[in-house]
PDB file of C-alpha atoms in Angstrom:
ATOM      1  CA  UNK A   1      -5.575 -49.777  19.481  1.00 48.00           C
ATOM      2  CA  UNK A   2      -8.985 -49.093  17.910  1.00 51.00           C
ATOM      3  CA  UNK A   3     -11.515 -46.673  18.472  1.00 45.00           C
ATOM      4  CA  UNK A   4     -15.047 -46.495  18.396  1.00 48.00           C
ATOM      5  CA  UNK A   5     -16.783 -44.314  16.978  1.00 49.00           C
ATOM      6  CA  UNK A   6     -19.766 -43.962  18.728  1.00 51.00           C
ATOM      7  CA  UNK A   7     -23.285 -42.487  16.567  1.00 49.00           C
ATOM      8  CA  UNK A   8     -25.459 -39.984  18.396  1.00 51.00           C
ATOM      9  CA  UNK A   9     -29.272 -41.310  18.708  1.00 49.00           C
ATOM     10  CA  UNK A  10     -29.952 -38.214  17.219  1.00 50.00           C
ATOM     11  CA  UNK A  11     -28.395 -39.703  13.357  1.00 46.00           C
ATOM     12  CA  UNK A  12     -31.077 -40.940  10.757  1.00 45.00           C
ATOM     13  CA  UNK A  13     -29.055 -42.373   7.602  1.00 44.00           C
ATOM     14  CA  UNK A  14     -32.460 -42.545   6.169  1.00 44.00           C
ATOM     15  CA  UNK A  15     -32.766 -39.362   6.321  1.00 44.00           C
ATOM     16  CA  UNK A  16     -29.546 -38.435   4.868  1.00 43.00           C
ATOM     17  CA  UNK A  17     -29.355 -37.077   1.129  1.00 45.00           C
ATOM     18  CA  UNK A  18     -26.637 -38.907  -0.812  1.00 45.00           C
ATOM     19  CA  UNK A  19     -24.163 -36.081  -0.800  1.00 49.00           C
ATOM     20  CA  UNK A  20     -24.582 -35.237   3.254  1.00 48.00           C
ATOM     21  CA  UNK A  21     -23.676 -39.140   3.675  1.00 47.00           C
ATOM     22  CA  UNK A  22     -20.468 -38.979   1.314  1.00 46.00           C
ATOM     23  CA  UNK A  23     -19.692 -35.853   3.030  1.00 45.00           C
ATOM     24  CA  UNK A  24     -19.983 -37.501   6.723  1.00 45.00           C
ATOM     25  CA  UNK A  25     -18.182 -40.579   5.637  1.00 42.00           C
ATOM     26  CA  UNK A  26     -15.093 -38.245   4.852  1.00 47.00           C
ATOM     27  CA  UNK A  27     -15.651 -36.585   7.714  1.00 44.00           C
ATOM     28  CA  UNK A  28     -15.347 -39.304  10.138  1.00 45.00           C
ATOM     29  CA  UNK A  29     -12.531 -40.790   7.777  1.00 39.00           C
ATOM     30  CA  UNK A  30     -10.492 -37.249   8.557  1.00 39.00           C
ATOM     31  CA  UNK A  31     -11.376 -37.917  12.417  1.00 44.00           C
ATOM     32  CA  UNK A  32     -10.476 -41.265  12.381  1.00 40.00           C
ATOM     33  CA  UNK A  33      -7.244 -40.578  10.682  1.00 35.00           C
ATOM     34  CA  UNK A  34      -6.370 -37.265  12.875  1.00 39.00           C
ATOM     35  CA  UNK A  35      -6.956 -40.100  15.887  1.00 38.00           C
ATOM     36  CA  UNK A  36      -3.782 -41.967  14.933  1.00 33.00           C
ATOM     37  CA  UNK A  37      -1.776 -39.232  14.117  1.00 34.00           C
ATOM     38  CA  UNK A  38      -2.343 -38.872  10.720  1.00 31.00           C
ATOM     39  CA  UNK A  39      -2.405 -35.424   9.147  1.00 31.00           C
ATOM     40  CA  UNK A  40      -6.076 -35.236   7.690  1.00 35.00           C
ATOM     41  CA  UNK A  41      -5.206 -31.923   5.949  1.00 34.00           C
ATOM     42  CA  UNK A  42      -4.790 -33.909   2.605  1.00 34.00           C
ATOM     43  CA  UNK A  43      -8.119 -34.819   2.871  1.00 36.00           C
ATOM     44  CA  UNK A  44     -10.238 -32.194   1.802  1.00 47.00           C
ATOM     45  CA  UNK A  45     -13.055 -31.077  -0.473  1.00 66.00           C
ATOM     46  CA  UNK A  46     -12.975 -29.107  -3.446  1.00 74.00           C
ATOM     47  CA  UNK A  47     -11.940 -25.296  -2.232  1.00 85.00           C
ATOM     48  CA  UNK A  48     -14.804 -23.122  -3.066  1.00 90.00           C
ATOM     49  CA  UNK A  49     -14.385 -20.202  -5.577  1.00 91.00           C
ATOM     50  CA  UNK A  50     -14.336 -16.200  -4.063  1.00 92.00           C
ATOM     51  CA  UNK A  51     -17.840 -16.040  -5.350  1.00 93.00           C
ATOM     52  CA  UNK A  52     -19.021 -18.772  -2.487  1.00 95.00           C
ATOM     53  CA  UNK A  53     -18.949 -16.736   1.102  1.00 96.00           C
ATOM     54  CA  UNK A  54     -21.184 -16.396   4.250  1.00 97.00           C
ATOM     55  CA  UNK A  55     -21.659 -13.392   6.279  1.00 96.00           C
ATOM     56  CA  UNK A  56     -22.793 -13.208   9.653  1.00 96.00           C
ATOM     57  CA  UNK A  57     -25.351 -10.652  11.107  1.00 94.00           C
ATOM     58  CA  UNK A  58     -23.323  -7.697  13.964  1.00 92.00           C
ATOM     59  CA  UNK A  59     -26.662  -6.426  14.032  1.00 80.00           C
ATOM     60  CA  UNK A  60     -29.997  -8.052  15.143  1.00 75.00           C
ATOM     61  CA  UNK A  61     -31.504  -6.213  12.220  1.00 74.00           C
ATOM     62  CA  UNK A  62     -29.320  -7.009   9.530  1.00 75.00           C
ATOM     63  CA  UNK A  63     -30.950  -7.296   6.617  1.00 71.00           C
ATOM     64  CA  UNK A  64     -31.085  -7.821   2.330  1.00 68.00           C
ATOM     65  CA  UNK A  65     -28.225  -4.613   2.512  1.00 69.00           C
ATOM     66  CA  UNK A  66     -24.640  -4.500   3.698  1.00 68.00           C
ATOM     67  CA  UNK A  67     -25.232  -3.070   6.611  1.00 78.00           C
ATOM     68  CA  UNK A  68     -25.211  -4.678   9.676  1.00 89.00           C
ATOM     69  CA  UNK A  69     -22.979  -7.778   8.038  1.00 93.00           C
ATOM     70  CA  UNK A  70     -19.595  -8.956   8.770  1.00 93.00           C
ATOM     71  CA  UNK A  71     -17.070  -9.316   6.261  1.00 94.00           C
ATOM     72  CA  UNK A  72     -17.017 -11.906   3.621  1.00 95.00           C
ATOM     73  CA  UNK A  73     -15.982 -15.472   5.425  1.00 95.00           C
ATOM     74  CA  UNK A  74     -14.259 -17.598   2.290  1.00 94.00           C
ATOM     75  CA  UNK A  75     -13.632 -20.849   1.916  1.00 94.00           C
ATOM     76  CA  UNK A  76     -10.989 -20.720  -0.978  1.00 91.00           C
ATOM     77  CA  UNK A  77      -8.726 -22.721   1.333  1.00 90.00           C
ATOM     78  CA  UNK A  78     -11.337 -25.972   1.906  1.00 89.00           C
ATOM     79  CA  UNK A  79     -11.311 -26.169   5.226  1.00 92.00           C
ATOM     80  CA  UNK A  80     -13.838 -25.047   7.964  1.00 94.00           C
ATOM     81  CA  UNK A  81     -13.733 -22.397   9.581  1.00 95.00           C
ATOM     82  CA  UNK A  82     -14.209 -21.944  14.153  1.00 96.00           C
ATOM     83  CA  UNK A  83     -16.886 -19.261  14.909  1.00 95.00           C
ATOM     84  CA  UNK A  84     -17.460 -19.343  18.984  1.00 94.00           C
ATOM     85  CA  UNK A  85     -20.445 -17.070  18.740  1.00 94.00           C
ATOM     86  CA  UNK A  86     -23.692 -17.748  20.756  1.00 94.00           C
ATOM     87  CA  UNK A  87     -26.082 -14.416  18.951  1.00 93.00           C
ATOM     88  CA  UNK A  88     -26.485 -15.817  15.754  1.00 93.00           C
ATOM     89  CA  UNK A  89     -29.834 -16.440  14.785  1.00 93.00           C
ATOM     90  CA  UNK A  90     -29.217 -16.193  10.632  1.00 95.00           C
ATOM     91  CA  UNK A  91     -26.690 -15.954   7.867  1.00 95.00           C
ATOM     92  CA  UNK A  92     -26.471 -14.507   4.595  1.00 95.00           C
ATOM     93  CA  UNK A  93     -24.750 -17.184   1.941  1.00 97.00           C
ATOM     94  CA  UNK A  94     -23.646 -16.656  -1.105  1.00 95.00           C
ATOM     95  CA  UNK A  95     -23.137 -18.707  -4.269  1.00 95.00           C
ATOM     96  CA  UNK A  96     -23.162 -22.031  -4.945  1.00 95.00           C
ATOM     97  CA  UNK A  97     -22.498 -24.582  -2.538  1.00 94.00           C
ATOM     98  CA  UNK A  98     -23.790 -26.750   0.684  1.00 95.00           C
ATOM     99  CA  UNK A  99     -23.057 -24.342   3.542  1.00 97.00           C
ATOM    100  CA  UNK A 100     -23.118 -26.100   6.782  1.00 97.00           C
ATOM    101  CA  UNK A 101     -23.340 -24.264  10.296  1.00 97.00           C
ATOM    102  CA  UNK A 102     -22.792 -26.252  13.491  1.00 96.00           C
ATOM    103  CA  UNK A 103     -23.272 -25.819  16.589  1.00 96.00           C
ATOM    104  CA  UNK A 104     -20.112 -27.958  17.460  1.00 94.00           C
ATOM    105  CA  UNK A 105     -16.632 -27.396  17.292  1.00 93.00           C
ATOM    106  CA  UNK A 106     -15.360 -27.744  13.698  1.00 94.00           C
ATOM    107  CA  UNK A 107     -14.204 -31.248  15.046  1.00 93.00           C
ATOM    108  CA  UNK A 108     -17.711 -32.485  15.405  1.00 92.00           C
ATOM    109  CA  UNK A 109     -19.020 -30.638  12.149  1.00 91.00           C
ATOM    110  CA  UNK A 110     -21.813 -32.915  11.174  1.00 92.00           C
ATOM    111  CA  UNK A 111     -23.530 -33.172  14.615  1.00 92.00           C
ATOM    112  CA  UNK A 112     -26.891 -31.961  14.064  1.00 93.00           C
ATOM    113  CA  UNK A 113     -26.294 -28.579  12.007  1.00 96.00           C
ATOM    114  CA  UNK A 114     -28.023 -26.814   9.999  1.00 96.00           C
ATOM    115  CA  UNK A 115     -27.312 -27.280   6.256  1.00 97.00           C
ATOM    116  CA  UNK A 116     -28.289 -25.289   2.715  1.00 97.00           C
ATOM    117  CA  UNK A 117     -27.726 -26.586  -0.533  1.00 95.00           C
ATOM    118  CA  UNK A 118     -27.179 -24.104  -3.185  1.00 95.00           C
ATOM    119  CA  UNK A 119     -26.602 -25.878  -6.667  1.00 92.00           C
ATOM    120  CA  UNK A 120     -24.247 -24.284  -9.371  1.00 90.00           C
ATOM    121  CA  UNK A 121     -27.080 -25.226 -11.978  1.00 90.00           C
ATOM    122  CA  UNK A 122     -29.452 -23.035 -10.000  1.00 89.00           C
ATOM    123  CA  UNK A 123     -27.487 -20.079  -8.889  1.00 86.00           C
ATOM    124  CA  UNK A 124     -23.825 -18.634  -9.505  1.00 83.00           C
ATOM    125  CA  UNK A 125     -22.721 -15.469  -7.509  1.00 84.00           C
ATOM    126  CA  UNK A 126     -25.989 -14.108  -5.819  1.00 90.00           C
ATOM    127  CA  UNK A 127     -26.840 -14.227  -1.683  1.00 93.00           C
ATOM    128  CA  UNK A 128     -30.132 -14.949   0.838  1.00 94.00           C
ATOM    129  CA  UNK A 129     -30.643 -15.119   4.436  1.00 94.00           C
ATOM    130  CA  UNK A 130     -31.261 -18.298   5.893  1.00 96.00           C
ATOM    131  CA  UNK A 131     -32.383 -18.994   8.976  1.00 96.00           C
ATOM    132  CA  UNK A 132     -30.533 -20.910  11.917  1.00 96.00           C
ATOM    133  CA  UNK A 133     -32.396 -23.063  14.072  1.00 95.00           C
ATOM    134  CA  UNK A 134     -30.109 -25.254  15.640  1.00 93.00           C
ATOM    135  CA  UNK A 135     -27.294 -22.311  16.146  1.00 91.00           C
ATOM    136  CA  UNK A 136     -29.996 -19.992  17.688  1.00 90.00           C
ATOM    137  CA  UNK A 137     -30.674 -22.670  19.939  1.00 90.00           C
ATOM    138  CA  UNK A 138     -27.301 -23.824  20.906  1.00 92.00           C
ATOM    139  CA  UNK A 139     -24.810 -20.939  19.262  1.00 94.00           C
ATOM    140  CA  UNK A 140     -22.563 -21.606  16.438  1.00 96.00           C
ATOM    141  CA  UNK A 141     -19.410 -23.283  16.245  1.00 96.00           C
ATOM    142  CA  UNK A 142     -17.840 -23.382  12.614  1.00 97.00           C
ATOM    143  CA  UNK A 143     -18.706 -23.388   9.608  1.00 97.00           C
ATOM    144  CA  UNK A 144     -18.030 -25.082   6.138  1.00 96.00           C
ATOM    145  CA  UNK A 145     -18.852 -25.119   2.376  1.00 96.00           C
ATOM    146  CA  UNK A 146     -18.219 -27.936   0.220  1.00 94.00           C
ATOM    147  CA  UNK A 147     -17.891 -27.299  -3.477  1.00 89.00           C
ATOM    148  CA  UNK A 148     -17.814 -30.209  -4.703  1.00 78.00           C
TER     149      UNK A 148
END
């Protein structure tokens, strides 16, 4: 049996960098795959380093300090990572990396998140806030780093 994989009217490939199309292609390979029972667990991206993290704000005035963050989420394992939290209007990343925050479940990653690119040639260990549109809006699901 086949499946199709249907596009949301939302999805510009135009649009796309390169490396956000490469990354949604393996995506939707890893879906595909998990569809006929497949384990998609092989198929992964590079695990990012302990100096990659995200925090996210417990405090609606969290700010350049520790306080008011929660602990260091890592992605050391490559995989994303289920959030379930509808207060989030910013994050505080860290490293190098493209840190993506969706809205969806970790399923449906690439469904109109939000997305920072921090390159290794321009930064190695330090953090910034960034601001989150499209999980103030509609709360956020998961989130990933690829390191590749």
């Amino acid at each position: 049996r086949i499946k199709v994989l249907r596009i949301p009217p939302c999805f510009d490939p135009a649009a796309m960098q390169p490396s956000s199309a490469h990354l949604l292609l393996r995506l939707l390979l890893v879906a595909a795959l998990g569809s006929c029972g497949v384990q998609a667990t092989s198929l992964r991206t590079r695990a990012c380093g302990p100096q990659t993290y995200v925090r996210l704000p417990i405090s609606p005035t969290a700010g350049a300090g520790d306080k008011g963050w929660t602990p260091e989420f890592f992605f050391t394992s490559g995989k994303p990572q289920p959030i379930g939290r509808f207060d989030v209007t910013k994050a505080k990343i860290c490293g190098p990396g493209k840190f993506i925050f969706s809205p969806t479940t970790c399923g449906n990653l690439m469904y109109s998140p939000d997305i920072f690119t921090r390159s290794r040639a321009e930064v190695t260990t330090g953090c910034t806030i960034v601001n989150l549109d499209k999980a103030k809006t509609a709360g956020l699901g998961c989130i990933f780093v690829d390191c590749d």
